[in-house]
């Protein structure tokens, strides 16, 4: 983990993500690429814009630079190499392009979701980034005084197309000396016997040398509720899931979650692209 990209709009949630990125950077001697996509109306950045529009566009750029300066001067970034990048466009291709340009290993971003894993992704900026990103995305919802990952839930259907993402999860777990909790959620509409589920998981991890793991087949009313309940039960530090590109992870989160459960869904989530 050498290069970490942190998209920012200078909000509290974005700074929560930056603080976690700073902890990761210090732990792994990594650099941070801080990316701000400016909300400038398109007429202010069009090459054919009128002369009177130029000062306003420059004002936005200078304001962003000043906010970067103030942010980079924060104590928690001391000793870390931080690169400043401003894009005058709000398209999520900018994040994808930045990952390719700077050879990014991990994206760390804050969530504006009001509640729960579902709100953290579906219809949110984070979900759009997850959908297009080929590198892992770590979504941070709250402020963390320390970022340690002792118990890491890897939720999956454990089909063969997820094997590559499991390798990424193992790499992440090794970096944090984490225990991985391999979780399959059984639902009434997609039920496997305990023998079938355990056999599938054992086949899935065969050939892997990683040994610090548990296997759990958890029965619940929906996949997302099962992930939330199990993660709460073991007080997990991180939830990991696989994504399918344009399909995103919306298929995981297509039913309602009770408000009581949602209030406990404050854990970081990391996604790995299949």
Coordinates of C-alpha atoms in Angstrom, one line a residue:
X1 CA 0.0 0.0 0.0
X2 CA 2.0 2.9 -1.3
X3 CA -0.5 5.4 -2.7
X4 CA -3.9 6.3 -1.1
X5 CA -6.4 8.5 -2.9
X6 CA -8.8 10.5 -0.7
X7 CA -11.6 12.4 -2.5
X8 CA -12.7 15.4 -0.5
X9 CA -15.4 18.1 -0.4
X10 CA -13.9 19.5 2.8
X11 CA -16.8 18.1 4.8
X12 CA -16.7 16.5 8.2
X13 CA -17.2 13.1 6.6
X14 CA -14.4 13.6 4.2
X15 CA -12.0 14.7 7.0
X16 CA -13.0 11.5 8.9
X17 CA -11.8 9.5 5.9
X18 CA -8.6 11.6 5.6
X19 CA -7.7 11.0 9.2
X20 CA -8.0 7.2 8.6
X21 CA -6.0 7.6 5.4
X22 CA -3.3 9.4 7.5
X23 CA -3.1 6.5 9.9
X24 CA -2.8 4.0 7.1
X25 CA -0.1 6.2 5.4
X26 CA 1.9 6.4 8.6
X27 CA 1.6 2.6 9.1
X28 CA 2.6 1.7 5.6
X29 CA 4.8 4.7 4.7
X30 CA 2.4 5.6 2.0
X31 CA 1.6 8.9 0.2
X32 CA -1.8 10.5 0.1
X33 CA -3.3 12.0 -3.0
X34 CA -6.0 14.5 -1.9
X35 CA -8.6 15.0 -4.7
X36 CA -11.2 17.8 -4.8
X37 CA -13.8 17.9 -7.6
X38 CA -15.0 21.5 -7.7
X39 CA -18.6 22.4 -8.1
X40 CA -18.1 25.1 -10.7
X41 CA -20.9 25.6 -13.2
X42 CA -19.8 24.4 -16.6
X43 CA -19.9 27.9 -18.1
X44 CA -17.1 28.9 -15.8
X45 CA -14.7 26.3 -17.1
X46 CA -15.8 26.2 -20.8
X47 CA -12.9 27.2 -23.0
X48 CA -15.3 29.7 -24.8
X49 CA -16.4 31.4 -21.6
X50 CA -16.6 35.2 -21.5
X51 CA -13.9 37.3 -20.0
X52 CA -16.1 38.3 -17.0
X53 CA -16.5 34.6 -16.1
X54 CA -12.7 34.1 -15.6
X55 CA -12.4 35.9 -12.2
X56 CA -15.2 33.8 -10.7
X57 CA -13.6 30.6 -11.9
X58 CA -10.2 31.7 -10.6
X59 CA -11.8 32.6 -7.2
X60 CA -13.1 29.1 -6.9
X61 CA -9.7 27.7 -7.7
X62 CA -7.9 29.9 -5.2
X63 CA -10.5 29.1 -2.5
X64 CA -10.0 25.4 -3.0
X65 CA -6.2 25.9 -2.9
X66 CA -6.5 27.8 0.4
X67 CA -8.7 25.1 1.9
X68 CA -6.2 22.5 0.8
X69 CA -3.4 24.5 2.5
X70 CA -5.4 24.7 5.8
X71 CA -6.2 21.0 5.6
X72 CA -2.7 19.8 4.8
X73 CA -1.4 21.9 7.8
X74 CA -3.4 19.6 10.1
X75 CA -1.4 17.9 12.9
X76 CA -2.5 14.5 11.9
X77 CA -0.9 14.8 8.4
X78 CA 2.5 15.8 9.8
X79 CA 5.3 13.8 8.2
X80 CA 3.1 12.5 5.4
X81 CA 3.6 13.4 1.7
X82 CA 0.3 14.8 0.6
X83 CA -0.3 15.7 -3.1
X84 CA -3.0 18.3 -3.9
X85 CA -5.2 17.7 -7.0
X86 CA -8.2 19.8 -8.0
X87 CA -10.5 18.9 -10.9
X88 CA -13.1 21.3 -12.2
X89 CA -15.6 18.7 -13.0
X90 CA -17.9 16.4 -10.9
X91 CA -17.7 13.2 -12.8
X92 CA -16.7 10.0 -11.2
X93 CA -14.4 9.2 -14.1
X94 CA -12.1 11.8 -12.6
X95 CA -11.5 9.4 -9.6
X96 CA -11.0 6.5 -12.0
X97 CA -8.6 8.6 -14.1
X98 CA -6.7 9.7 -11.0
X99 CA -6.3 6.1 -9.8
X100 CA -4.7 5.3 -13.2
X101 CA -2.6 8.4 -13.4
X102 CA -1.1 8.1 -9.9
X103 CA -1.1 4.2 -9.7
X104 CA -3.4 4.3 -6.6
X105 CA -3.6 1.2 -4.3
X106 CA -6.6 2.2 -2.2
X107 CA -9.3 4.8 -2.1
X108 CA -10.5 6.1 1.3
X109 CA -13.6 8.2 1.3
X110 CA -16.2 9.4 3.7
X111 CA -19.9 8.6 3.4
X112 CA -22.7 11.1 3.6
X113 CA -25.2 8.3 4.0
X114 CA -27.6 9.1 6.8
X115 CA -27.8 5.6 8.0
X116 CA -26.7 2.0 7.5
X117 CA -24.9 0.2 4.8
X118 CA -27.7 0.7 2.4
X119 CA -27.6 4.5 2.7
X120 CA -23.8 4.3 2.6
X121 CA -23.9 3.1 -1.0
X122 CA -27.2 3.0 -2.8
X123 CA -27.7 6.3 -4.7
X124 CA -24.7 7.9 -2.9
X125 CA -21.4 9.2 -4.1
X126 CA -19.6 6.3 -2.5
X127 CA -21.7 3.8 -4.4
X128 CA -20.9 5.5 -7.7
X129 CA -17.1 5.4 -6.9
X130 CA -17.4 1.7 -5.8
X131 CA -19.1 0.9 -9.1
X132 CA -16.4 2.4 -11.3
X133 CA -13.3 1.7 -9.2
X134 CA -10.9 -1.1 -10.0
X135 CA -9.0 -0.6 -6.8
X136 CA -10.4 -1.3 -3.3
X137 CA -12.5 1.4 -1.8
X138 CA -12.6 1.9 2.0
X139 CA -15.7 3.8 3.1
X140 CA -15.5 5.6 6.4
X141 CA -18.6 6.9 8.2
X142 CA -17.4 8.1 11.5
X143 CA -14.4 9.6 13.1
X144 CA -11.8 7.0 14.4
X145 CA -9.3 7.8 17.1
X146 CA -7.4 4.7 16.0
X147 CA -8.0 2.5 13.0
X148 CA -7.3 -1.1 13.9
X149 CA -8.8 -4.1 12.2
X150 CA -8.7 -7.1 14.5
X151 CA -11.9 -8.7 13.3
X152 CA -12.7 -8.4 9.5
X153 CA -15.9 -9.8 8.1
X154 CA -15.7 -11.0 4.5
X155 CA -19.2 -11.5 3.3
X156 CA -19.7 -13.5 0.1
X157 CA -21.7 -16.1 -1.7
X158 CA -18.3 -17.9 -2.2
X159 CA -18.7 -18.5 -5.8
X160 CA -15.6 -18.8 -8.0
X161 CA -15.8 -15.3 -9.4
X162 CA -15.1 -13.9 -5.9
X163 CA -11.8 -15.7 -5.5
X164 CA -9.7 -12.8 -6.7
X165 CA -11.4 -10.4 -4.3
X166 CA -10.7 -12.8 -1.4
X167 CA -7.0 -12.7 -2.3
X168 CA -7.2 -8.9 -2.0
X169 CA -9.0 -9.2 1.3
X170 CA -6.3 -11.6 2.6
X171 CA -3.6 -9.1 1.6
X172 CA -5.5 -6.4 3.5
X173 CA -5.9 -8.7 6.6
X174 CA -2.2 -9.5 6.5
X175 CA -1.3 -5.8 6.6
X176 CA -3.4 -5.4 9.8
X177 CA -2.8 -8.9 11.4
X178 CA -6.6 -9.4 11.2
X179 CA -8.7 -12.4 11.7
X180 CA -11.1 -12.9 8.7
X181 CA -14.6 -14.0 9.5
X182 CA -15.8 -15.7 6.3
X183 CA -19.6 -15.1 6.3
X184 CA -22.3 -16.6 4.1
X185 CA -25.8 -15.4 4.8
X186 CA -28.5 -18.0 4.2
X187 CA -32.0 -16.6 3.3
X188 CA -35.3 -18.3 2.6
X189 CA -35.1 -17.4 -1.1
X190 CA -31.5 -18.6 -1.5
X191 CA -31.1 -21.4 0.9
X192 CA -28.2 -23.9 1.3
X193 CA -27.9 -26.6 3.9
X194 CA -25.1 -26.2 6.4
X195 CA -23.2 -29.0 4.7
X196 CA -23.6 -27.4 1.3
X197 CA -22.6 -24.0 2.5
X198 CA -19.6 -25.1 4.5
X199 CA -18.4 -27.3 1.6
X200 CA -18.6 -24.4 -0.8
X201 CA -16.6 -22.1 1.5
X202 CA -14.0 -24.8 2.1
X203 CA -13.6 -25.3 -1.7
X204 CA -13.4 -21.6 -2.1
X205 CA -10.5 -21.1 0.2
X206 CA -8.6 -24.3 -0.8
X207 CA -5.1 -23.6 -1.8
X208 CA -4.9 -20.4 0.3
X209 CA -2.2 -20.3 3.0
X210 CA -4.0 -17.8 5.2
X211 CA -5.0 -19.5 8.4
X212 CA -6.4 -16.9 10.7
X213 CA -10.1 -17.2 9.8
X214 CA -13.4 -18.5 11.0
X215 CA -16.3 -19.8 8.9
X216 CA -19.9 -18.8 9.7
X217 CA -23.2 -19.7 7.9
X218 CA -25.7 -17.2 9.3
X219 CA -29.5 -17.5 8.7
X220 CA -31.4 -14.3 8.3
X221 CA -34.3 -12.6 6.5
X222 CA -32.0 -10.8 4.0
X223 CA -28.3 -10.7 3.1
X224 CA -27.8 -7.2 4.3
X225 CA -29.5 -7.8 7.6
X226 CA -27.4 -10.9 8.1
X227 CA -24.2 -8.9 7.5
X228 CA -25.3 -6.2 9.9
X229 CA -26.4 -8.7 12.6
X230 CA -23.3 -10.9 12.5
X231 CA -21.0 -7.9 12.4
X232 CA -22.7 -6.5 15.4
X233 CA -22.6 -9.8 17.2
X234 CA -18.8 -10.1 16.9
X235 CA -18.2 -6.3 17.1
X236 CA -16.4 -6.4 13.8
X237 CA -14.0 -3.6 12.9
X238 CA -14.5 -3.8 9.2
X239 CA -16.9 -5.4 6.6
X240 CA -15.6 -6.5 3.3
X241 CA -17.7 -7.3 0.2
X242 CA -17.2 -7.9 -3.5
X243 CA -18.6 -5.6 -6.3
X244 CA -19.6 -6.4 -9.8
X245 CA -18.7 -3.2 -11.7
X246 CA -21.8 -1.5 -13.3
X247 CA -24.1 -3.8 -11.2
X248 CA -22.4 -2.3 -8.1
X249 CA -23.6 -3.8 -4.8
X250 CA -27.2 -2.6 -5.0
X251 CA -28.3 -6.3 -5.4
X252 CA -27.0 -6.8 -1.8
X253 CA -29.2 -3.9 -0.5
X254 CA -32.6 -4.2 -2.0
X255 CA -34.8 -4.5 1.1
X256 CA -35.6 -2.3 4.0
X257 CA -33.6 -2.6 7.2
X258 CA -35.2 -1.6 10.5
X259 CA -34.2 1.7 12.0
X260 CA -32.8 0.0 15.1
X261 CA -30.4 -2.1 13.0
X262 CA -29.5 0.8 10.8
X263 CA -28.4 2.8 13.8
X264 CA -25.7 0.2 14.5
X265 CA -24.3 0.1 11.0
X266 CA -21.5 2.5 11.7
X267 CA -18.6 0.2 10.7
X268 CA -16.2 0.9 7.9
X269 CA -16.8 -1.1 4.7
X270 CA -14.2 -2.0 2.1
X271 CA -15.2 -3.2 -1.4
X272 CA -13.1 -5.3 -3.8
X273 CA -13.8 -5.4 -7.5
X274 CA -14.4 -8.7 -9.1

